[in-house]
């Protein structure tokens, strides 16, 4: 089980805003380590969505935004679209783990 | 454009080894690291380890220490991941990803994935 906990699923109607939380602790997010986010469409490789807590790579729509506060981080999707239906993972570093680089448990976003 | 192309699917028996390749193009291979990430069927992502394409330094997840080897061939811009003593729970899709070195690094380009099935 990952040290970064995400809700298993979130859903919203087209056009709505949804948020995905990534809850950690004082040995990872709370220690100041950056959080990155990935989108994984069904049957495909993950794709970088947000890096360094809130930065979007070129080509990622500004409907996606990231933030971090305390021991948690969040990914927000505004103006939800059908093509946003996917799994989303946060990623950070944990100083208490030998694995060091850890992914969150993953969240399935469903567009109603 | 940056591309990572992985070798094809493998079926192995328990106890065997598998070696997956990842050929990079579209950038200077030695200026980035390569991480390997795996995903068991229906499960989440698991970071396996990292190799510097510049000097070959490696860093592995503790649970895989002793069973995994990562190497690079700079002449062909190819990274390799070998996993030994395969078990059924090693059945997964294995991805290589280009690592941008922050703390933690982030993975900005991914291979298409290689399905490794371990079955007797």
mmCIF file with all atom_site columns, C-alpha atoms in Angstrom:
data_model
loop_
_atom_site.group_PDB
_atom_site.id
_atom_site.type_symbol
_atom_site.label_atom_id
_atom_site.label_alt_id
_atom_site.label_comp_id
_atom_site.label_asym_id
_atom_site.label_entity_id
_atom_site.label_seq_id
_atom_site.pdbx_PDB_ins_code
_atom_site.Cartn_x
_atom_site.Cartn_y
_atom_site.Cartn_z
_atom_site.occupancy
_atom_site.B_iso_or_equiv
_atom_site.pdbx_formal_charge
_atom_site.auth_seq_id
_atom_site.auth_comp_id
_atom_site.auth_asym_id
_atom_site.auth_atom_id
_atom_site.pdbx_PDB_model_num
ATOM 1   C CA . UNK A 1 1   ? 0.000   0.000   0.000   1.00 0.00 ? 1   UNK A CA 1
ATOM 2   C CA . UNK A 1 2   ? 1.335   3.422   -0.961  1.00 0.00 ? 2   UNK A CA 1
ATOM 3   C CA . UNK A 1 3   ? 2.212   6.148   1.536   1.00 0.00 ? 3   UNK A CA 1
ATOM 4   C CA . UNK A 1 4   ? 0.358   8.598   -0.710  1.00 0.00 ? 4   UNK A CA 1
ATOM 5   C CA . UNK A 1 5   ? -3.390  8.119   -0.448  1.00 0.00 ? 5   UNK A CA 1
ATOM 6   C CA . UNK A 1 6   ? -5.851  9.142   -3.151  1.00 0.00 ? 6   UNK A CA 1
ATOM 7   C CA . UNK A 1 7   ? -9.618  8.611   -3.337  1.00 0.00 ? 7   UNK A CA 1
ATOM 8   C CA . UNK A 1 8   ? -10.344 5.518   -5.450  1.00 0.00 ? 8   UNK A CA 1
ATOM 9   C CA . UNK A 1 9   ? -12.788 7.389   -7.635  1.00 0.00 ? 9   UNK A CA 1
ATOM 10  C CA . UNK A 1 10  ? -14.296 10.775  -8.352  1.00 0.00 ? 10  UNK A CA 1
ATOM 11  C CA . UNK A 1 11  ? -16.950 11.685  -10.881 1.00 0.00 ? 11  UNK A CA 1
ATOM 12  C CA . UNK A 1 12  ? -18.537 14.732  -12.423 1.00 0.00 ? 12  UNK A CA 1
ATOM 13  C CA . UNK A 1 13  ? -20.719 15.870  -15.258 1.00 0.00 ? 13  UNK A CA 1
ATOM 14  C CA . UNK A 1 14  ? -19.238 17.487  -18.347 1.00 0.00 ? 14  UNK A CA 1
ATOM 15  C CA . UNK A 1 15  ? -18.266 21.071  -17.605 1.00 0.00 ? 15  UNK A CA 1
ATOM 16  C CA . UNK A 1 16  ? -18.004 20.557  -13.867 1.00 0.00 ? 16  UNK A CA 1
ATOM 17  C CA . UNK A 1 17  ? -14.948 20.920  -11.655 1.00 0.00 ? 17  UNK A CA 1
ATOM 18  C CA . UNK A 1 18  ? -13.485 17.918  -9.859  1.00 0.00 ? 18  UNK A CA 1
ATOM 19  C CA . UNK A 1 19  ? -10.560 17.695  -7.471  1.00 0.00 ? 19  UNK A CA 1
ATOM 20  C CA . UNK A 1 20  ? -8.337  14.764  -6.571  1.00 0.00 ? 20  UNK A CA 1
ATOM 21  C CA . UNK A 1 21  ? -6.480  14.772  -3.274  1.00 0.00 ? 21  UNK A CA 1
ATOM 22  C CA . UNK A 1 22  ? -3.136  13.172  -2.565  1.00 0.00 ? 22  UNK A CA 1
ATOM 23  C CA . UNK A 1 23  ? -2.610  12.813  1.172   1.00 0.00 ? 23  UNK A CA 1
ATOM 24  C CA . UNK A 1 24  ? 0.839   12.125  2.554   1.00 0.00 ? 24  UNK A CA 1
ATOM 25  C CA . UNK A 1 25  ? 2.748   12.754  5.754   1.00 0.00 ? 25  UNK A CA 1
ATOM 26  C CA . UNK A 1 26  ? 5.730   14.538  7.281   1.00 0.00 ? 26  UNK A CA 1
ATOM 27  C CA . UNK A 1 27  ? 8.172   12.183  5.556   1.00 0.00 ? 27  UNK A CA 1
ATOM 28  C CA . UNK A 1 28  ? 7.027   13.018  2.035   1.00 0.00 ? 28  UNK A CA 1
ATOM 29  C CA . UNK A 1 29  ? 4.762   15.898  0.977   1.00 0.00 ? 29  UNK A CA 1
ATOM 30  C CA . UNK A 1 30  ? 4.906   17.507  4.405   1.00 0.00 ? 30  UNK A CA 1
ATOM 31  C CA . UNK A 1 31  ? 8.705   17.525  4.274   1.00 0.00 ? 31  UNK A CA 1
ATOM 32  C CA . UNK A 1 32  ? 8.530   19.861  1.301   1.00 0.00 ? 32  UNK A CA 1
ATOM 33  C CA . UNK A 1 33  ? 9.114   17.410  -1.533  1.00 0.00 ? 33  UNK A CA 1
ATOM 34  C CA . UNK A 1 34  ? 7.508   18.255  -4.831  1.00 0.00 ? 34  UNK A CA 1
ATOM 35  C CA . UNK A 1 35  ? 4.453   16.450  -6.141  1.00 0.00 ? 35  UNK A CA 1
ATOM 36  C CA . UNK A 1 36  ? 3.924   15.470  -9.763  1.00 0.00 ? 36  UNK A CA 1
ATOM 37  C CA . UNK A 1 37  ? 0.750   14.208  -11.425 1.00 0.00 ? 37  UNK A CA 1
ATOM 38  C CA . UNK A 1 38  ? 0.157   11.743  -14.256 1.00 0.00 ? 38  UNK A CA 1
ATOM 39  C CA . UNK A 1 39  ? -2.856  10.861  -16.361 1.00 0.00 ? 39  UNK A CA 1
ATOM 40  C CA . UNK A 1 40  ? -3.286  7.310   -17.630 1.00 0.00 ? 40  UNK A CA 1
ATOM 41  C CA . UNK A 1 41  ? -5.915  6.793   -20.295 1.00 0.00 ? 41  UNK A CA 1
ATOM 42  C CA . UNK A 1 42  ? -7.263  3.233   -20.593 1.00 0.00 ? 42  UNK A CA 1
ATOM 43  C CA . UNK A 1 43  ? -4.726  0.865   -22.117 1.00 0.00 ? 43  UNK A CA 1
ATOM 44  C CA . UNK A 1 44  ? -2.008  3.486   -22.511 1.00 0.00 ? 44  UNK A CA 1
ATOM 45  C CA . UNK A 1 45  ? 1.162   4.598   -20.783 1.00 0.00 ? 45  UNK A CA 1
ATOM 46  C CA . UNK A 1 46  ? 0.970   7.341   -18.155 1.00 0.00 ? 46  UNK A CA 1
ATOM 47  C CA . UNK A 1 47  ? 1.425   10.920  -19.298 1.00 0.00 ? 47  UNK A CA 1
ATOM 48  C CA . UNK A 1 48  ? 2.936   13.754  -17.269 1.00 0.00 ? 48  UNK A CA 1
ATOM 49  C CA . UNK A 1 49  ? 0.218   16.245  -16.359 1.00 0.00 ? 49  UNK A CA 1
ATOM 50  C CA . UNK A 1 50  ? 1.703   18.479  -13.643 1.00 0.00 ? 50  UNK A CA 1
ATOM 51  C CA . UNK A 1 51  ? 5.270   18.732  -12.365 1.00 0.00 ? 51  UNK A CA 1
ATOM 52  C CA . UNK A 1 52  ? 6.714   20.605  -9.424  1.00 0.00 ? 52  UNK A CA 1
ATOM 53  C CA . UNK A 1 53  ? 3.314   20.867  -7.690  1.00 0.00 ? 53  UNK A CA 1
ATOM 54  C CA . UNK A 1 54  ? 1.713   23.282  -10.124 1.00 0.00 ? 54  UNK A CA 1
ATOM 55  C CA . UNK A 1 55  ? 3.549   23.452  -13.451 1.00 0.00 ? 55  UNK A CA 1
ATOM 56  C CA . UNK A 1 56  ? 1.993   22.229  -16.682 1.00 0.00 ? 56  UNK A CA 1
ATOM 57  C CA . UNK A 1 57  ? 4.181   20.784  -19.431 1.00 0.00 ? 57  UNK A CA 1
ATOM 58  C CA . UNK A 1 58  ? 3.700   22.217  -22.884 1.00 0.00 ? 58  UNK A CA 1
ATOM 59  C CA . UNK A 1 59  ? 0.524   20.883  -24.467 1.00 0.00 ? 59  UNK A CA 1
ATOM 60  C CA . UNK A 1 60  ? -1.390  20.198  -21.266 1.00 0.00 ? 60  UNK A CA 1
ATOM 61  C CA . UNK A 1 61  ? -4.609  22.225  -21.205 1.00 0.00 ? 61  UNK A CA 1
ATOM 62  C CA . UNK A 1 62  ? -4.941  24.882  -18.529 1.00 0.00 ? 62  UNK A CA 1
ATOM 63  C CA . UNK A 1 63  ? -8.072  23.074  -17.319 1.00 0.00 ? 63  UNK A CA 1
ATOM 64  C CA . UNK A 1 64  ? -5.637  21.034  -15.249 1.00 0.00 ? 64  UNK A CA 1
ATOM 65  C CA . UNK A 1 65  ? -4.053  22.673  -12.215 1.00 0.00 ? 65  UNK A CA 1
ATOM 66  C CA . UNK A 1 66  ? -2.111  21.469  -9.210  1.00 0.00 ? 66  UNK A CA 1
ATOM 67  C CA . UNK A 1 67  ? -1.503  22.760  -5.712  1.00 0.00 ? 67  UNK A CA 1
ATOM 68  C CA . UNK A 1 68  ? 0.166   21.672  -2.503  1.00 0.00 ? 68  UNK A CA 1
ATOM 69  C CA . UNK A 1 69  ? -0.408  22.566  1.120   1.00 0.00 ? 69  UNK A CA 1
ATOM 70  C CA . UNK A 1 70  ? 0.947   20.954  4.256   1.00 0.00 ? 70  UNK A CA 1
ATOM 71  C CA . UNK A 1 71  ? 0.943   17.190  3.900   1.00 0.00 ? 71  UNK A CA 1
ATOM 72  C CA . UNK A 1 72  ? -1.402  17.093  0.898   1.00 0.00 ? 72  UNK A CA 1
ATOM 73  C CA . UNK A 1 73  ? -1.564  17.992  -2.750  1.00 0.00 ? 73  UNK A CA 1
ATOM 74  C CA . UNK A 1 74  ? -4.490  18.376  -5.102  1.00 0.00 ? 74  UNK A CA 1
ATOM 75  C CA . UNK A 1 75  ? -5.204  18.126  -8.791  1.00 0.00 ? 75  UNK A CA 1
ATOM 76  C CA . UNK A 1 76  ? -8.157  20.110  -10.118 1.00 0.00 ? 76  UNK A CA 1
ATOM 77  C CA . UNK A 1 77  ? -9.855  19.594  -13.453 1.00 0.00 ? 77  UNK A CA 1
ATOM 78  C CA . UNK A 1 78  ? -12.172 22.406  -14.503 1.00 0.00 ? 78  UNK A CA 1
ATOM 79  C CA . UNK A 1 79  ? -14.562 22.201  -17.413 1.00 0.00 ? 79  UNK A CA 1
ATOM 80  C CA . UNK A 1 80  ? -14.525 18.400  -17.254 1.00 0.00 ? 80  UNK A CA 1
ATOM 81  C CA . UNK A 1 81  ? -14.578 16.725  -20.660 1.00 0.00 ? 81  UNK A CA 1
ATOM 82  C CA . UNK A 1 82  ? -15.316 13.166  -21.747 1.00 0.00 ? 82  UNK A CA 1
ATOM 83  C CA . UNK A 1 83  ? -11.689 12.686  -22.758 1.00 0.00 ? 83  UNK A CA 1
ATOM 84  C CA . UNK A 1 84  ? -10.596 13.347  -19.172 1.00 0.00 ? 84  UNK A CA 1
ATOM 85  C CA . UNK A 1 85  ? -11.965 9.972   -18.107 1.00 0.00 ? 85  UNK A CA 1
ATOM 86  C CA . UNK A 1 86  ? -8.809  8.227   -16.946 1.00 0.00 ? 86  UNK A CA 1
ATOM 87  C CA . UNK A 1 87  ? -6.746  7.168   -13.950 1.00 0.00 ? 87  UNK A CA 1
ATOM 88  C CA . UNK A 1 88  ? -4.706  9.854   -12.214 1.00 0.00 ? 88  UNK A CA 1
ATOM 89  C CA . UNK A 1 89  ? -1.644  9.315   -10.022 1.00 0.00 ? 89  UNK A CA 1
ATOM 90  C CA . UNK A 1 90  ? 0.342   11.646  -7.811  1.00 0.00 ? 90  UNK A CA 1
ATOM 91  C CA . UNK A 1 91  ? 4.056   11.029  -7.254  1.00 0.00 ? 91  UNK A CA 1
ATOM 92  C CA . UNK A 1 92  ? 6.574   12.276  -4.724  1.00 0.00 ? 92  UNK A CA 1
ATOM 93  C CA . UNK A 1 93  ? 9.551   11.274  -2.594  1.00 0.00 ? 93  UNK A CA 1
ATOM 94  C CA . UNK A 1 94  ? 9.459   9.624   0.808   1.00 0.00 ? 94  UNK A CA 1
ATOM 95  C CA . UNK A 1 95  ? 12.476  9.834   3.097   1.00 0.00 ? 95  UNK A CA 1
ATOM 96  C CA . UNK A 1 96  ? 11.363  6.898   5.231   1.00 0.00 ? 96  UNK A CA 1
ATOM 97  C CA . UNK A 1 97  ? 11.114  4.374   2.414   1.00 0.00 ? 97  UNK A CA 1
ATOM 98  C CA . UNK A 1 98  ? 13.768  2.460   0.613   1.00 0.00 ? 98  UNK A CA 1
ATOM 99  C CA . UNK A 1 99  ? 11.727  2.862   -2.579  1.00 0.00 ? 99  UNK A CA 1
ATOM 100 C CA . UNK A 1 100 ? 12.114  6.610   -2.239  1.00 0.00 ? 100 UNK A CA 1
ATOM 101 C CA . UNK A 1 101 ? 10.060  7.584   -5.267  1.00 0.00 ? 101 UNK A CA 1
ATOM 102 C CA . UNK A 1 102 ? 6.445   6.746   -4.624  1.00 0.00 ? 102 UNK A CA 1
ATOM 103 C CA . UNK A 1 103 ? 3.222   6.943   -6.549  1.00 0.00 ? 103 UNK A CA 1
ATOM 104 C CA . UNK A 1 104 ? -0.171  7.550   -5.037  1.00 0.00 ? 104 UNK A CA 1
ATOM 105 C CA . UNK A 1 105 ? -2.824  4.850   -4.947  1.00 0.00 ? 105 UNK A CA 1
ATOM 106 C CA . UNK A 1 106 ? -4.519  6.262   -8.037  1.00 0.00 ? 106 UNK A CA 1
ATOM 107 C CA . UNK A 1 107 ? -7.926  7.817   -8.728  1.00 0.00 ? 107 UNK A CA 1
ATOM 108 C CA . UNK A 1 108 ? -10.362 6.857   -11.441 1.00 0.00 ? 108 UNK A CA 1
ATOM 109 C CA . UNK A 1 109 ? -12.156 9.893   -12.868 1.00 0.00 ? 109 UNK A CA 1
ATOM 110 C CA . UNK A 1 110 ? -15.525 9.140   -14.425 1.00 0.00 ? 110 UNK A CA 1
ATOM 111 C CA . UNK A 1 111 ? -17.348 11.651  -16.601 1.00 0.00 ? 111 UNK A CA 1
ATOM 112 C CA . UNK A 1 112 ? -21.061 11.150  -16.073 1.00 0.00 ? 112 UNK A CA 1
ATOM 113 C CA . UNK B 2 1   ? 10.163  14.533  -30.691 1.00 0.00 ? 1   UNK B CA 1
ATOM 114 C CA . UNK B 2 2   ? 11.197  12.432  -27.732 1.00 0.00 ? 2   UNK B CA 1
ATOM 115 C CA . UNK B 2 3   ? 10.370  8.750   -28.169 1.00 0.00 ? 3   UNK B CA 1
ATOM 116 C CA . UNK B 2 4   ? 10.995  5.695   -26.049 1.00 0.00 ? 4   UNK B CA 1
ATOM 117 C CA . UNK B 2 5   ? 10.317  2.399   -27.827 1.00 0.00 ? 5   UNK B CA 1
ATOM 118 C CA . UNK B 2 6   ? 10.307  -0.784  -25.787 1.00 0.00 ? 6   UNK B CA 1
ATOM 119 C CA . UNK B 2 7   ? 10.771  -4.411  -26.730 1.00 0.00 ? 7   UNK B CA 1
ATOM 120 C CA . UNK B 2 8   ? 7.858   -6.763  -27.149 1.00 0.00 ? 8   UNK B CA 1
ATOM 121 C CA . UNK B 2 9   ? 5.824   -8.853  -24.751 1.00 0.00 ? 9   UNK B CA 1
ATOM 122 C CA . UNK B 2 10  ? 7.453   -11.752 -22.938 1.00 0.00 ? 10  UNK B CA 1
ATOM 123 C CA . UNK B 2 11  ? 6.186   -14.935 -21.325 1.00 0.00 ? 11  UNK B CA 1
ATOM 124 C CA . UNK B 2 12  ? 8.486   -16.487 -18.763 1.00 0.00 ? 12  UNK B CA 1
ATOM 125 C CA . UNK B 2 13  ? 8.394   -19.380 -16.331 1.00 0.00 ? 13  UNK B CA 1
ATOM 126 C CA . UNK B 2 14  ? 8.871   -18.837 -12.597 1.00 0.00 ? 14  UNK B CA 1
ATOM 127 C CA . UNK B 2 15  ? 12.555  -18.630 -11.736 1.00 0.00 ? 15  UNK B CA 1
ATOM 128 C CA . UNK B 2 16  ? 13.568  -17.373 -15.163 1.00 0.00 ? 16  UNK B CA 1
ATOM 129 C CA . UNK B 2 17  ? 14.918  -13.935 -16.096 1.00 0.00 ? 17  UNK B CA 1
ATOM 130 C CA . UNK B 2 18  ? 13.617  -11.273 -18.444 1.00 0.00 ? 18  UNK B CA 1
ATOM 131 C CA . UNK B 2 19  ? 15.424  -8.392  -20.088 1.00 0.00 ? 19  UNK B CA 1
ATOM 132 C CA . UNK B 2 20  ? 13.420  -5.471  -21.459 1.00 0.00 ? 20  UNK B CA 1
ATOM 133 C CA . UNK B 2 21  ? 14.921  -2.850  -23.743 1.00 0.00 ? 21  UNK B CA 1
ATOM 134 C CA . UNK B 2 22  ? 14.015  0.804   -24.185 1.00 0.00 ? 22  UNK B CA 1
ATOM 135 C CA . UNK B 2 23  ? 15.414  2.660   -27.216 1.00 0.00 ? 23  UNK B CA 1
ATOM 136 C CA . UNK B 2 24  ? 15.437  6.433   -26.925 1.00 0.00 ? 24  UNK B CA 1
ATOM 137 C CA . UNK B 2 25  ? 15.383  8.986   -29.708 1.00 0.00 ? 25  UNK B CA 1
ATOM 138 C CA . UNK B 2 26  ? 14.759  12.690  -30.170 1.00 0.00 ? 26  UNK B CA 1
ATOM 139 C CA . UNK B 2 27  ? 17.111  13.930  -27.437 1.00 0.00 ? 27  UNK B CA 1
ATOM 140 C CA . UNK B 2 28  ? 20.680  13.579  -26.179 1.00 0.00 ? 28  UNK B CA 1
ATOM 141 C CA . UNK B 2 29  ? 20.499  10.255  -24.364 1.00 0.00 ? 29  UNK B CA 1
ATOM 142 C CA . UNK B 2 30  ? 23.196  10.988  -21.796 1.00 0.00 ? 30  UNK B CA 1
ATOM 143 C CA . UNK B 2 31  ? 21.586  14.162  -20.462 1.00 0.00 ? 31  UNK B CA 1
ATOM 144 C CA . UNK B 2 32  ? 18.700  12.379  -18.755 1.00 0.00 ? 32  UNK B CA 1
ATOM 145 C CA . UNK B 2 33  ? 18.211  9.366   -16.535 1.00 0.00 ? 33  UNK B CA 1
ATOM 146 C CA . UNK B 2 34  ? 15.851  6.499   -17.231 1.00 0.00 ? 34  UNK B CA 1
ATOM 147 C CA . UNK B 2 35  ? 13.469  5.154   -14.622 1.00 0.00 ? 35  UNK B CA 1
ATOM 148 C CA . UNK B 2 36  ? 11.559  1.898   -14.792 1.00 0.00 ? 36  UNK B CA 1
ATOM 149 C CA . UNK B 2 37  ? 8.005   1.678   -13.492 1.00 0.00 ? 37  UNK B CA 1
ATOM 150 C CA . UNK B 2 38  ? 5.765   -1.361  -13.457 1.00 0.00 ? 38  UNK B CA 1
ATOM 151 C CA . UNK B 2 39  ? 2.034   -1.884  -13.196 1.00 0.00 ? 39  UNK B CA 1
ATOM 152 C CA . UNK B 2 40  ? 0.501   -5.208  -12.210 1.00 0.00 ? 40  UNK B CA 1
ATOM 153 C CA . UNK B 2 41  ? -2.857  -6.048  -13.796 1.00 0.00 ? 41  UNK B CA 1
ATOM 154 C CA . UNK B 2 42  ? -5.542  -3.744  -12.433 1.00 0.00 ? 42  UNK B CA 1
ATOM 155 C CA . UNK B 2 43  ? -3.107  -2.158  -10.002 1.00 0.00 ? 43  UNK B CA 1
ATOM 156 C CA . UNK B 2 44  ? -1.274  1.134   -9.574  1.00 0.00 ? 44  UNK B CA 1
ATOM 157 C CA . UNK B 2 45  ? 2.175   2.289   -10.574 1.00 0.00 ? 45  UNK B CA 1
ATOM 158 C CA . UNK B 2 46  ? 5.314   1.058   -8.797  1.00 0.00 ? 46  UNK B CA 1
ATOM 159 C CA . UNK B 2 47  ? 8.714   2.715   -9.229  1.00 0.00 ? 47  UNK B CA 1
ATOM 160 C CA . UNK B 2 48  ? 11.411  0.082   -9.683  1.00 0.00 ? 48  UNK B CA 1
ATOM 161 C CA . UNK B 2 49  ? 14.606  2.010   -10.085 1.00 0.00 ? 49  UNK B CA 1
ATOM 162 C CA . UNK B 2 50  ? 16.642  4.549   -12.001 1.00 0.00 ? 50  UNK B CA 1
ATOM 163 C CA . UNK B 2 51  ? 19.822  4.657   -14.022 1.00 0.00 ? 51  UNK B CA 1
ATOM 164 C CA . UNK B 2 52  ? 21.861  7.626   -15.083 1.00 0.00 ? 52  UNK B CA 1
ATOM 165 C CA . UNK B 2 53  ? 22.529  7.456   -18.799 1.00 0.00 ? 53  UNK B CA 1
ATOM 166 C CA . UNK B 2 54  ? 25.492  9.757   -18.173 1.00 0.00 ? 54  UNK B CA 1
ATOM 167 C CA . UNK B 2 55  ? 27.565  7.602   -15.822 1.00 0.00 ? 55  UNK B CA 1
ATOM 168 C CA . UNK B 2 56  ? 25.569  4.428   -15.191 1.00 0.00 ? 56  UNK B CA 1
ATOM 169 C CA . UNK B 2 57  ? 24.810  5.160   -11.538 1.00 0.00 ? 57  UNK B CA 1
ATOM 170 C CA . UNK B 2 58  ? 21.776  3.266   -10.307 1.00 0.00 ? 58  UNK B CA 1
ATOM 171 C CA . UNK B 2 59  ? 19.210  3.444   -7.526  1.00 0.00 ? 59  UNK B CA 1
ATOM 172 C CA . UNK B 2 60  ? 16.764  0.613   -6.947  1.00 0.00 ? 60  UNK B CA 1
ATOM 173 C CA . UNK B 2 61  ? 13.643  0.071   -4.883  1.00 0.00 ? 61  UNK B CA 1
ATOM 174 C CA . UNK B 2 62  ? 14.599  -1.936  -1.800  1.00 0.00 ? 62  UNK B CA 1
ATOM 175 C CA . UNK B 2 63  ? 12.161  -4.743  -2.529  1.00 0.00 ? 63  UNK B CA 1
ATOM 176 C CA . UNK B 2 64  ? 13.888  -5.457  -5.854  1.00 0.00 ? 64  UNK B CA 1
ATOM 177 C CA . UNK B 2 65  ? 17.501  -5.185  -4.672  1.00 0.00 ? 65  UNK B CA 1
ATOM 178 C CA . UNK B 2 66  ? 19.464  -8.223  -5.754  1.00 0.00 ? 66  UNK B CA 1
ATOM 179 C CA . UNK B 2 67  ? 16.994  -9.232  -8.463  1.00 0.00 ? 67  UNK B CA 1
ATOM 180 C CA . UNK B 2 68  ? 17.113  -6.244  -10.805 1.00 0.00 ? 68  UNK B CA 1
ATOM 181 C CA . UNK B 2 69  ? 19.863  -4.868  -13.010 1.00 0.00 ? 69  UNK B CA 1
ATOM 182 C CA . UNK B 2 70  ? 19.661  -1.716  -15.097 1.00 0.00 ? 70  UNK B CA 1
ATOM 183 C CA . UNK B 2 71  ? 22.152  -0.844  -17.801 1.00 0.00 ? 71  UNK B CA 1
ATOM 184 C CA . UNK B 2 72  ? 22.520  1.493   -20.734 1.00 0.00 ? 72  UNK B CA 1
ATOM 185 C CA . UNK B 2 73  ? 24.247  1.348   -24.110 1.00 0.00 ? 73  UNK B CA 1
ATOM 186 C CA . UNK B 2 74  ? 25.067  4.913   -25.066 1.00 0.00 ? 74  UNK B CA 1
ATOM 187 C CA . UNK B 2 75  ? 26.168  3.859   -28.564 1.00 0.00 ? 75  UNK B CA 1
ATOM 188 C CA . UNK B 2 76  ? 22.589  2.880   -29.377 1.00 0.00 ? 76  UNK B CA 1
ATOM 189 C CA . UNK B 2 77  ? 20.761  5.136   -26.865 1.00 0.00 ? 77  UNK B CA 1
ATOM 190 C CA . UNK B 2 78  ? 19.163  2.087   -25.326 1.00 0.00 ? 78  UNK B CA 1
ATOM 191 C CA . UNK B 2 79  ? 18.375  1.281   -21.703 1.00 0.00 ? 79  UNK B CA 1
ATOM 192 C CA . UNK B 2 80  ? 17.858  -2.225  -20.385 1.00 0.00 ? 80  UNK B CA 1
ATOM 193 C CA . UNK B 2 81  ? 16.128  -3.642  -17.337 1.00 0.00 ? 81  UNK B CA 1
ATOM 194 C CA . UNK B 2 82  ? 16.755  -7.250  -16.322 1.00 0.00 ? 82  UNK B CA 1
ATOM 195 C CA . UNK B 2 83  ? 14.694  -8.922  -13.622 1.00 0.00 ? 83  UNK B CA 1
ATOM 196 C CA . UNK B 2 84  ? 15.788  -12.330 -12.319 1.00 0.00 ? 84  UNK B CA 1
ATOM 197 C CA . UNK B 2 85  ? 14.169  -15.109 -10.294 1.00 0.00 ? 85  UNK B CA 1
ATOM 198 C CA . UNK B 2 86  ? 10.788  -14.202 -11.670 1.00 0.00 ? 86  UNK B CA 1
ATOM 199 C CA . UNK B 2 87  ? 7.685   -14.909 -9.616  1.00 0.00 ? 87  UNK B CA 1
ATOM 200 C CA . UNK B 2 88  ? 4.030   -14.817 -10.536 1.00 0.00 ? 88  UNK B CA 1
ATOM 201 C CA . UNK B 2 89  ? 3.619   -11.465 -8.830  1.00 0.00 ? 89  UNK B CA 1
ATOM 202 C CA . UNK B 2 90  ? 6.166   -9.984  -11.246 1.00 0.00 ? 90  UNK B CA 1
ATOM 203 C CA . UNK B 2 91  ? 3.520   -10.263 -13.946 1.00 0.00 ? 91  UNK B CA 1
ATOM 204 C CA . UNK B 2 92  ? 3.025   -6.656  -15.004 1.00 0.00 ? 92  UNK B CA 1
ATOM 205 C CA . UNK B 2 93  ? 3.422   -4.072  -17.720 1.00 0.00 ? 93  UNK B CA 1
ATOM 206 C CA . UNK B 2 94  ? 6.908   -2.616  -17.450 1.00 0.00 ? 94  UNK B CA 1
ATOM 207 C CA . UNK B 2 95  ? 7.483   0.982   -18.545 1.00 0.00 ? 95  UNK B CA 1
ATOM 208 C CA . UNK B 2 96  ? 10.646  2.941   -19.084 1.00 0.00 ? 96  UNK B CA 1
ATOM 209 C CA . UNK B 2 97  ? 10.415  6.691   -18.615 1.00 0.00 ? 97  UNK B CA 1
ATOM 210 C CA . UNK B 2 98  ? 12.775  9.600   -19.102 1.00 0.00 ? 98  UNK B CA 1
ATOM 211 C CA . UNK B 2 99  ? 13.636  11.130  -15.740 1.00 0.00 ? 99  UNK B CA 1
ATOM 212 C CA . UNK B 2 100 ? 14.006  14.863  -15.278 1.00 0.00 ? 100 UNK B CA 1
ATOM 213 C CA . UNK B 2 101 ? 16.267  15.225  -12.284 1.00 0.00 ? 101 UNK B CA 1
ATOM 214 C CA . UNK B 2 102 ? 14.528  17.066  -9.509  1.00 0.00 ? 102 UNK B CA 1
ATOM 215 C CA . UNK B 2 103 ? 13.840  15.739  -6.036  1.00 0.00 ? 103 UNK B CA 1
ATOM 216 C CA . UNK B 2 104 ? 11.802  13.785  -6.714  1.00 0.00 ? 104 UNK B CA 1
ATOM 217 C CA . UNK B 2 105 ? 12.454  13.375  -10.423 1.00 0.00 ? 105 UNK B CA 1
ATOM 218 C CA . UNK B 2 106 ? 9.503   13.481  -12.730 1.00 0.00 ? 106 UNK B CA 1
ATOM 219 C CA . UNK B 2 107 ? 8.944   11.328  -15.773 1.00 0.00 ? 107 UNK B CA 1
ATOM 220 C CA . UNK B 2 108 ? 8.193   13.400  -18.841 1.00 0.00 ? 108 UNK B CA 1
ATOM 221 C CA . UNK B 2 109 ? 8.204   10.785  -21.590 1.00 0.00 ? 109 UNK B CA 1
ATOM 222 C CA . UNK B 2 110 ? 7.215   7.140   -21.345 1.00 0.00 ? 110 UNK B CA 1
ATOM 223 C CA . UNK B 2 111 ? 7.681   4.036   -23.418 1.00 0.00 ? 111 UNK B CA 1
ATOM 224 C CA . UNK B 2 112 ? 4.648   2.160   -24.653 1.00 0.00 ? 112 UNK B CA 1
ATOM 225 C CA . UNK B 2 113 ? 5.055   -0.576  -22.047 1.00 0.00 ? 113 UNK B CA 1
ATOM 226 C CA . UNK B 2 114 ? 6.118   -4.218  -22.189 1.00 0.00 ? 114 UNK B CA 1
ATOM 227 C CA . UNK B 2 115 ? 3.861   -6.920  -20.803 1.00 0.00 ? 115 UNK B CA 1
ATOM 228 C CA . UNK B 2 116 ? 5.790   -9.568  -18.910 1.00 0.00 ? 116 UNK B CA 1
ATOM 229 C CA . UNK B 2 117 ? 3.758   -12.616 -17.964 1.00 0.00 ? 117 UNK B CA 1
ATOM 230 C CA . UNK B 2 118 ? 5.183   -15.089 -15.477 1.00 0.00 ? 118 UNK B CA 1
ATOM 231 C CA . UNK B 2 119 ? 3.403   -18.406 -15.612 1.00 0.00 ? 119 UNK B CA 1
ATOM 232 C CA . UNK B 2 120 ? 4.227   -22.070 -15.381 1.00 0.00 ? 120 UNK B CA 1
#
